XYZ file of C-alpha atoms in Angstrom:
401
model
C 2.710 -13.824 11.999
C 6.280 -12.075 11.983
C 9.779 -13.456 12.566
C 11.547 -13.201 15.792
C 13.196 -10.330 14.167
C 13.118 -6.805 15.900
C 16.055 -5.337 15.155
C 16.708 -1.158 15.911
C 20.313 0.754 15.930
C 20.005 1.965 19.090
C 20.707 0.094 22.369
C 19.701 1.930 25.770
C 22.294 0.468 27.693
C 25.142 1.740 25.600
C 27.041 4.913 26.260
C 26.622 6.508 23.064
C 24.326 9.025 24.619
C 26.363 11.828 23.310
C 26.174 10.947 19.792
C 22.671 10.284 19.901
C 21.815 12.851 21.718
C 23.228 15.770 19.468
C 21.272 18.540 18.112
C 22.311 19.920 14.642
C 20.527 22.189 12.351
C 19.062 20.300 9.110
C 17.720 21.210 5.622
C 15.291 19.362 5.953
C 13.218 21.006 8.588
C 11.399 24.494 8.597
C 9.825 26.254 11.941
C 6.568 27.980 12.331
C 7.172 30.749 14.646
C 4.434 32.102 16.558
C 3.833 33.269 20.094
C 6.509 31.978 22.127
C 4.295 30.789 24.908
C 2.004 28.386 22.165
C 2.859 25.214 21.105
C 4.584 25.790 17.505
C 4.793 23.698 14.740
C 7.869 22.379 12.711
C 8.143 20.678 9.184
C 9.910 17.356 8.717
C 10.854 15.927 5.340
C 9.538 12.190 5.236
C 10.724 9.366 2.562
C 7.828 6.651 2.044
C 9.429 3.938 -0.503
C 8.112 0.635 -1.240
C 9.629 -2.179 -3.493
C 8.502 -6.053 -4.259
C 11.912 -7.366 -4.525
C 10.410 -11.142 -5.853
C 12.334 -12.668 -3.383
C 15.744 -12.338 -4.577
C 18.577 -11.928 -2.100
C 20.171 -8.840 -2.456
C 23.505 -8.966 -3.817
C 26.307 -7.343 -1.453
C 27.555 -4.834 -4.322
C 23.505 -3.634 -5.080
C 23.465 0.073 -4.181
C 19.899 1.790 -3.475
C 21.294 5.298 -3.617
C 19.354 5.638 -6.771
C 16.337 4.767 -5.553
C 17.283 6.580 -1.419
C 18.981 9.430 -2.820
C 18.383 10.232 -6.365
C 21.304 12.265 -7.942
C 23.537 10.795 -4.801
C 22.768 14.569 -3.277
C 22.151 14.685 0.211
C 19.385 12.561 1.814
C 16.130 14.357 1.000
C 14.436 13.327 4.250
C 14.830 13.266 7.686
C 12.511 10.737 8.189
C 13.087 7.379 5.888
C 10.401 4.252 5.622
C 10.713 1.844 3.264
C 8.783 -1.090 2.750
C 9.560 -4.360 1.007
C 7.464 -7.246 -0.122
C 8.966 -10.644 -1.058
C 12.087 -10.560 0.673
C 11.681 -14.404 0.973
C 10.243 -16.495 -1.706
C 6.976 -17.141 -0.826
C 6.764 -20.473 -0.919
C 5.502 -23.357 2.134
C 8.321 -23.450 4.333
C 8.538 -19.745 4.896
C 4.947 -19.462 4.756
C 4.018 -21.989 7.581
C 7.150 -23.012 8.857
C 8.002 -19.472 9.334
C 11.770 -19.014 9.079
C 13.161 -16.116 10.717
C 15.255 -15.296 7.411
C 17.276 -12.404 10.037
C 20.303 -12.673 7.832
C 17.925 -11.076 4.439
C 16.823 -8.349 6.577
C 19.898 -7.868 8.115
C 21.483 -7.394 4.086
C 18.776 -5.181 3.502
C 19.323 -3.070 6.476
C 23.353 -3.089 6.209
C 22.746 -1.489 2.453
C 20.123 1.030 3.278
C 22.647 2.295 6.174
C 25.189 2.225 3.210
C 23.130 4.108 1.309
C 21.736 7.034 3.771
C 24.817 7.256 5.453
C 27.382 7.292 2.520
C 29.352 11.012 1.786
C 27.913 13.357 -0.361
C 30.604 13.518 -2.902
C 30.158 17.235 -3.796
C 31.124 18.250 0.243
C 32.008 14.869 1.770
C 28.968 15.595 4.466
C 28.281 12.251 6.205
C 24.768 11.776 7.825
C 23.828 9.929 10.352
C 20.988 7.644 10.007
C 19.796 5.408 13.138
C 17.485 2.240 12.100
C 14.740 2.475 15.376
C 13.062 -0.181 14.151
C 12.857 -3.058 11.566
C 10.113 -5.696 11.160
C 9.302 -9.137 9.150
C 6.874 -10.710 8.879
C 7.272 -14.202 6.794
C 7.791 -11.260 2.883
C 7.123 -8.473 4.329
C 9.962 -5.980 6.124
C 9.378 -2.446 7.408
C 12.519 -0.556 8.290
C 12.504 2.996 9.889
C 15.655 5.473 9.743
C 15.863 8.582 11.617
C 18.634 11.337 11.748
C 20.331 10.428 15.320
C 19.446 14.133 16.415
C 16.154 13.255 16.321
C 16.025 10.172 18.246
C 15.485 11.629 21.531
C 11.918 13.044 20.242
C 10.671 10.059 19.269
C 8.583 7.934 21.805
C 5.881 5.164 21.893
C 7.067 2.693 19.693
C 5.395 -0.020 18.481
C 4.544 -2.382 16.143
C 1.691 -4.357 14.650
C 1.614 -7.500 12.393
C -1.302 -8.811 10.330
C -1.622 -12.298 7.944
C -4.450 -12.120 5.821
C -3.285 -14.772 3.243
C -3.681 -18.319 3.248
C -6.708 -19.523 5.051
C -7.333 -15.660 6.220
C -4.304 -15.539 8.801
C -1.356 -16.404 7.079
C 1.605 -14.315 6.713
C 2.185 -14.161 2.491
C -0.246 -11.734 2.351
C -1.181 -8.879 5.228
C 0.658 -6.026 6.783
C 3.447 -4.697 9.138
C 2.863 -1.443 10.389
C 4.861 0.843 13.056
C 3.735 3.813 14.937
C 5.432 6.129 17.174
C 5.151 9.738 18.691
C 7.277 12.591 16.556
C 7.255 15.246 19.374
C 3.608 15.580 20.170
C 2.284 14.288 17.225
C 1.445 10.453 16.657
C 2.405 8.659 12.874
C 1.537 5.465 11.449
C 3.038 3.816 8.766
C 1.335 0.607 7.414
C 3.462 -1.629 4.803
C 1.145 -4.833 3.173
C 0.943 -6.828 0.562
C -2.361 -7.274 -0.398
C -4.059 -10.458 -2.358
C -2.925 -10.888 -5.508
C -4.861 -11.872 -9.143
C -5.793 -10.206 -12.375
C -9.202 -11.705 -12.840
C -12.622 -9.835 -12.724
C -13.371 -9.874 -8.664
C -9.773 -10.299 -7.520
C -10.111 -6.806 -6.460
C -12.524 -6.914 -4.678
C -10.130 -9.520 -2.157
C -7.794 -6.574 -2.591
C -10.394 -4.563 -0.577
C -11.265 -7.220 1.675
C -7.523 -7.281 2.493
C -7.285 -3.269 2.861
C -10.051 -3.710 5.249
C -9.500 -6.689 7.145
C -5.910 -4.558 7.779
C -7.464 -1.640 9.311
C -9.952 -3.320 11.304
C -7.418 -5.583 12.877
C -4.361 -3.200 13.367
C -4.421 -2.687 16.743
C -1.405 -1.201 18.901
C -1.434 -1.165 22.821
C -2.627 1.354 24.794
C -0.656 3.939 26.304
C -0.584 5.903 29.657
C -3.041 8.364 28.623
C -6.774 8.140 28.342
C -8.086 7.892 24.933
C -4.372 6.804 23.523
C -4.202 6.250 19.929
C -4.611 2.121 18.900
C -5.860 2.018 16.085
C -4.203 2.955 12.652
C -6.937 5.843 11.785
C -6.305 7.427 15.067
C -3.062 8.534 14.656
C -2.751 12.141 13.388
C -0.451 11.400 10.131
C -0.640 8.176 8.417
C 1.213 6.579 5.276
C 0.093 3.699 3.561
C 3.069 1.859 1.401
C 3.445 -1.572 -0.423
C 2.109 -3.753 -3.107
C -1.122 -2.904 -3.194
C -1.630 -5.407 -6.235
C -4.059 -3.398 -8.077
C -4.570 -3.812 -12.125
C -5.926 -2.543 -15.055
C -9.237 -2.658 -16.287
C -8.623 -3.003 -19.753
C -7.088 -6.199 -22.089
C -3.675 -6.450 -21.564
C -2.721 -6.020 -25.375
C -4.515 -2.645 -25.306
C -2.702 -2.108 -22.021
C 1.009 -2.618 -23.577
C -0.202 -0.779 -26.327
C -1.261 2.487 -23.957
C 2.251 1.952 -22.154
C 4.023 1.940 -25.011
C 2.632 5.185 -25.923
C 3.234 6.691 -22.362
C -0.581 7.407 -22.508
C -0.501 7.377 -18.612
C -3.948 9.173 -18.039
C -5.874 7.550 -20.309
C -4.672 4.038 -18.361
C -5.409 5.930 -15.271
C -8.728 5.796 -15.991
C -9.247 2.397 -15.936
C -6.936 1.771 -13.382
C -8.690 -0.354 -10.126
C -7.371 1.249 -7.103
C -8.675 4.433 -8.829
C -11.653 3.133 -9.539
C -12.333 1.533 -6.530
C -11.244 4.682 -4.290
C -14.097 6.739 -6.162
C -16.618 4.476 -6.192
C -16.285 4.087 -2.379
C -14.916 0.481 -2.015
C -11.740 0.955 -0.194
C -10.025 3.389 1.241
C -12.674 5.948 1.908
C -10.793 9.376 2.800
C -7.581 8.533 1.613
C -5.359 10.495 -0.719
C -2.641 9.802 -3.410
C -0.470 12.493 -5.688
C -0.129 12.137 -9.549
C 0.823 9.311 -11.028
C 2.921 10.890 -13.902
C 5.519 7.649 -14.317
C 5.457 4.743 -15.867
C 4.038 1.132 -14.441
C 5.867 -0.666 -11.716
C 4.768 -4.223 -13.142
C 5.817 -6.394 -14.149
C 9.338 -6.498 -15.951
C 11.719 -9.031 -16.932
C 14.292 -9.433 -14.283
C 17.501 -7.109 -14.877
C 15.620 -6.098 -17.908
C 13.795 -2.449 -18.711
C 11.528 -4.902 -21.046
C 7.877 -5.408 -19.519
C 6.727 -9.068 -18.981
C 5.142 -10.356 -22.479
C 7.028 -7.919 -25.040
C 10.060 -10.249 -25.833
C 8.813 -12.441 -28.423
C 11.632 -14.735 -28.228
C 10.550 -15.819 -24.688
C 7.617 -18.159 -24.099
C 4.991 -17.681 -21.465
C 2.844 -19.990 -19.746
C 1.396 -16.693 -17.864
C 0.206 -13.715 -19.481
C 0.796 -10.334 -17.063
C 0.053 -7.006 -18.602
C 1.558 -3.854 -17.076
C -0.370 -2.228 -14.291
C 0.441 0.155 -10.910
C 0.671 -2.469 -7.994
C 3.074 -0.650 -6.066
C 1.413 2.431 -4.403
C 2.077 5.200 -1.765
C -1.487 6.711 -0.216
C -1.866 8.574 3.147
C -4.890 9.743 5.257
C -5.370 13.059 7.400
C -4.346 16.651 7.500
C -0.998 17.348 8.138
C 1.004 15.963 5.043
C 1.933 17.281 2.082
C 3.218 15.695 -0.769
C 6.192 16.637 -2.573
C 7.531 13.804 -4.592
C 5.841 10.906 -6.244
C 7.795 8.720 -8.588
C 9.767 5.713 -9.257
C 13.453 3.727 -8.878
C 14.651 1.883 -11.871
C 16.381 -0.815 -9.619
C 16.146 -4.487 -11.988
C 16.556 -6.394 -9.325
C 13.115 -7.992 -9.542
C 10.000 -7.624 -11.576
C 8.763 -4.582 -9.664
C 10.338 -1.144 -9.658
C 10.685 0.664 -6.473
C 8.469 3.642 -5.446
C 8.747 6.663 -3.614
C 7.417 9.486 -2.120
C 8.133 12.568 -0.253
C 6.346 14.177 2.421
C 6.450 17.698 4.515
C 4.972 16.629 7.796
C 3.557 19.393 10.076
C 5.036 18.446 13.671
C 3.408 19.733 16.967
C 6.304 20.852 19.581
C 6.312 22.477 22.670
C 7.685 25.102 23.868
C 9.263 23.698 27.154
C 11.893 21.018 26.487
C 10.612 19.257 29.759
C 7.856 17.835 27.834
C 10.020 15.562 26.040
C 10.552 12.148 26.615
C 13.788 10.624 24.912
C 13.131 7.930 22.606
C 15.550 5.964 24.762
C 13.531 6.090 28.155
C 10.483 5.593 26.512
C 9.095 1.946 26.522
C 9.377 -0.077 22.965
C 6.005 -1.634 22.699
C 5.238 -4.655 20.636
C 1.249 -6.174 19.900
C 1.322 -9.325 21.082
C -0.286 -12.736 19.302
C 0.231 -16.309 19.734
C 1.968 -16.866 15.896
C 4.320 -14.164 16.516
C 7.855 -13.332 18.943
C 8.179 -9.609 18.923
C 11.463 -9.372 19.749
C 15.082 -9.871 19.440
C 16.094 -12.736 22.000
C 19.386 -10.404 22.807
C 17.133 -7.719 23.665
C 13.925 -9.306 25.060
C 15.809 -11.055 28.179
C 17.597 -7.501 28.960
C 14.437 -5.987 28.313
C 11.785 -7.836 29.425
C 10.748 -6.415 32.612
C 10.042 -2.809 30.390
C 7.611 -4.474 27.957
C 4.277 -4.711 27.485
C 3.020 -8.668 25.889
């Protein structure tokens, strides 16, 4: 269902061990001291975001730093995922025909590393921000960033790919999601796209999608008995993308209510909410306060929602509503930040979220097994090429398929 597109910063056969392999205090992280012979636990900062981009090529002079680093302050995370839907029109021929499209995510990538890795102008501090992994599949792209002085914690990497779209399998609609080990503790992080629609029922294929993700999200097994596979096992887990969910109200009394900033009052009719407490989806799963205005759907380059320019004619009605969404599942996360980019690119605004993760470490540094020794692990299926041909020759004999 993906592109032959696995793309990471790192290459295990270079030299740059030295770099990579660096250890430097950060902001970003607290420590939990206890006894000195326990486990302890440490805090990591982690940046969910999540943007439809309507399948517009980014132009070379867009900067993110608005929507990465708000206030162009230091990076706020140590940790960065960001999810993107649409980074190919979704038309036939990328759809079934299944372009690889590497030179899109390869734009995408080259201006988040812009981004993360730019000065801070007040002290001229440059970061250093590794990409360990970045995955398409036909819209949707999941890119990971990591300080480089955590690198060498990270280990069982992998990668899963899901179509749920046309005729069930296809690739327009479905998931990409990437899991590794942070130390001793395991994260998922699923990006999708789920079905689309604002008639009565269409959610309910919104939940059929949500489930038909979890049930088939399946990573390899690892060394160890009872290794994590599927995306509930893992002990944190963050849930990013278009989720496509509307509002349950007309949309004339919904650009009304926006216009008016009554957020809670639309809250209440909202469907992911609705579904979430009736039981329908996402049983267990959390999401912070929604105190920011609708994501969708906007003119293009505009700050106008679709439908309130009279001067433009419409063949398609599409009322305001929160399709773009950041959830999570488990113990272990706490969320600090929940709010939105006011990018124009497309007709979606960006989202974003900020986590402290709780990390399990031990105590003897011999437990560690550097992100670059450690195997990169890719689900295999008959639609899909995991990896990289410049890597998967060199690499072949280390993978699993």
């Amino acid at each position: 269902m993906g592109s032959n597109n696995f793309i990471a910063d790192i290459n295990p056969d270079s030299m740059e061990m030295e770099a990579i392999m660096e250890s430097r205090p950060s902001d970003n992280i607290n420590i939990s001291k206890k006894n000195s012979s326990a486990p302890q636990n440490i805090y990591h900062q982690i940046f969910a975001g999540s943007w439809n981009v309507g399948g517009v090529s980014p132009p070379e002079v867009l900067d993110i730093q608005e929507w990465l680093r708000p206030n162009h302050i230091n990076p706020p995370a140590n940790i960065y995922v960001l999810g993107f839907q649409e980074i190919v029109p979704l038309n036939a021929a990328n759809i079934v025909v299944r372009s690889e499209n590497r030179k899109i995510c390869e734009k995408w990538n080259s201006l988040i590393r812009a981004a993360l890795n730019d000065p801070d102008p007040k002290n001229n501090i440059t970061q250093d921000f590794r990409c360990i992994i970045s995955k398409q599949m036909v819209g949707i792209f999941l890119s990971v960033w990591v300080r480089s002085d955590l690198c060498q914690y990270i280990r069982q990497l992998s990668v899963s790919c899901v179509g749920c779209g046309f005729m069930g399998c296809l690739g327009n609609k479905g998931s990409v999601s990437v899991r590794f080990w942070l130390h001793e503790t395991s994260f998922c992080f699923v990006c999708s796209h789920l079905a689309s629609g604002g008639k009565e029922g269409d959610q309910r294929r919104r939940n059929a999608n949500a489930a038909e993700i979890l049930s088939r999200t399946t990573f390899p097994p690892g060394p160890f008995p009872n290794f994590t596979t599927k995306i509930l096992d893992h002990d944190r887990v963050i849930w990013l993308g278009d989720l496509n969910y509307r509002i349950y109200l007309p949309d004339a009394t919904t650009q009304y209510l926006v216009e008016k900033q009554k957020w809670n009052l639309l809250l209440e009719y909202d469907q992911l909410k609705v579904e979430l407490m009736e039981g329908h989806v996402f049983e267990g799963w959390d999401e912070g306060v929604i105190n920011f205005a609708p994501s969708y759907k906007y003119y293009k380059n505009s700050e106008l929602y679709f439908g309130c320019d009279e001067k433009r004619k419409h063949n398609k009605r599409r009322a305001p509503a929160w399709c773009d969404r950041i959830i999570w599942f488990g113990k272990g996360l706490k969320q600090n930040q929940y709010d939105r980019g006011e990018l124009k690119l497309s007709d979606h605004r960006p989202v974003r979220a900020i986590f402290m993760a709780e990390i399990k470490v031990l105590r003897d540094p011999t437990g560690f097994q550097s992100f670059l020794s450690d195997r990169i692990i890719c689900l295999p299926n008959h639609f899909e090429e995991c990896f990289n041909d410049k890597y998967s020759s060199k690499w072949r004999s280390n993978f699993h398929y």
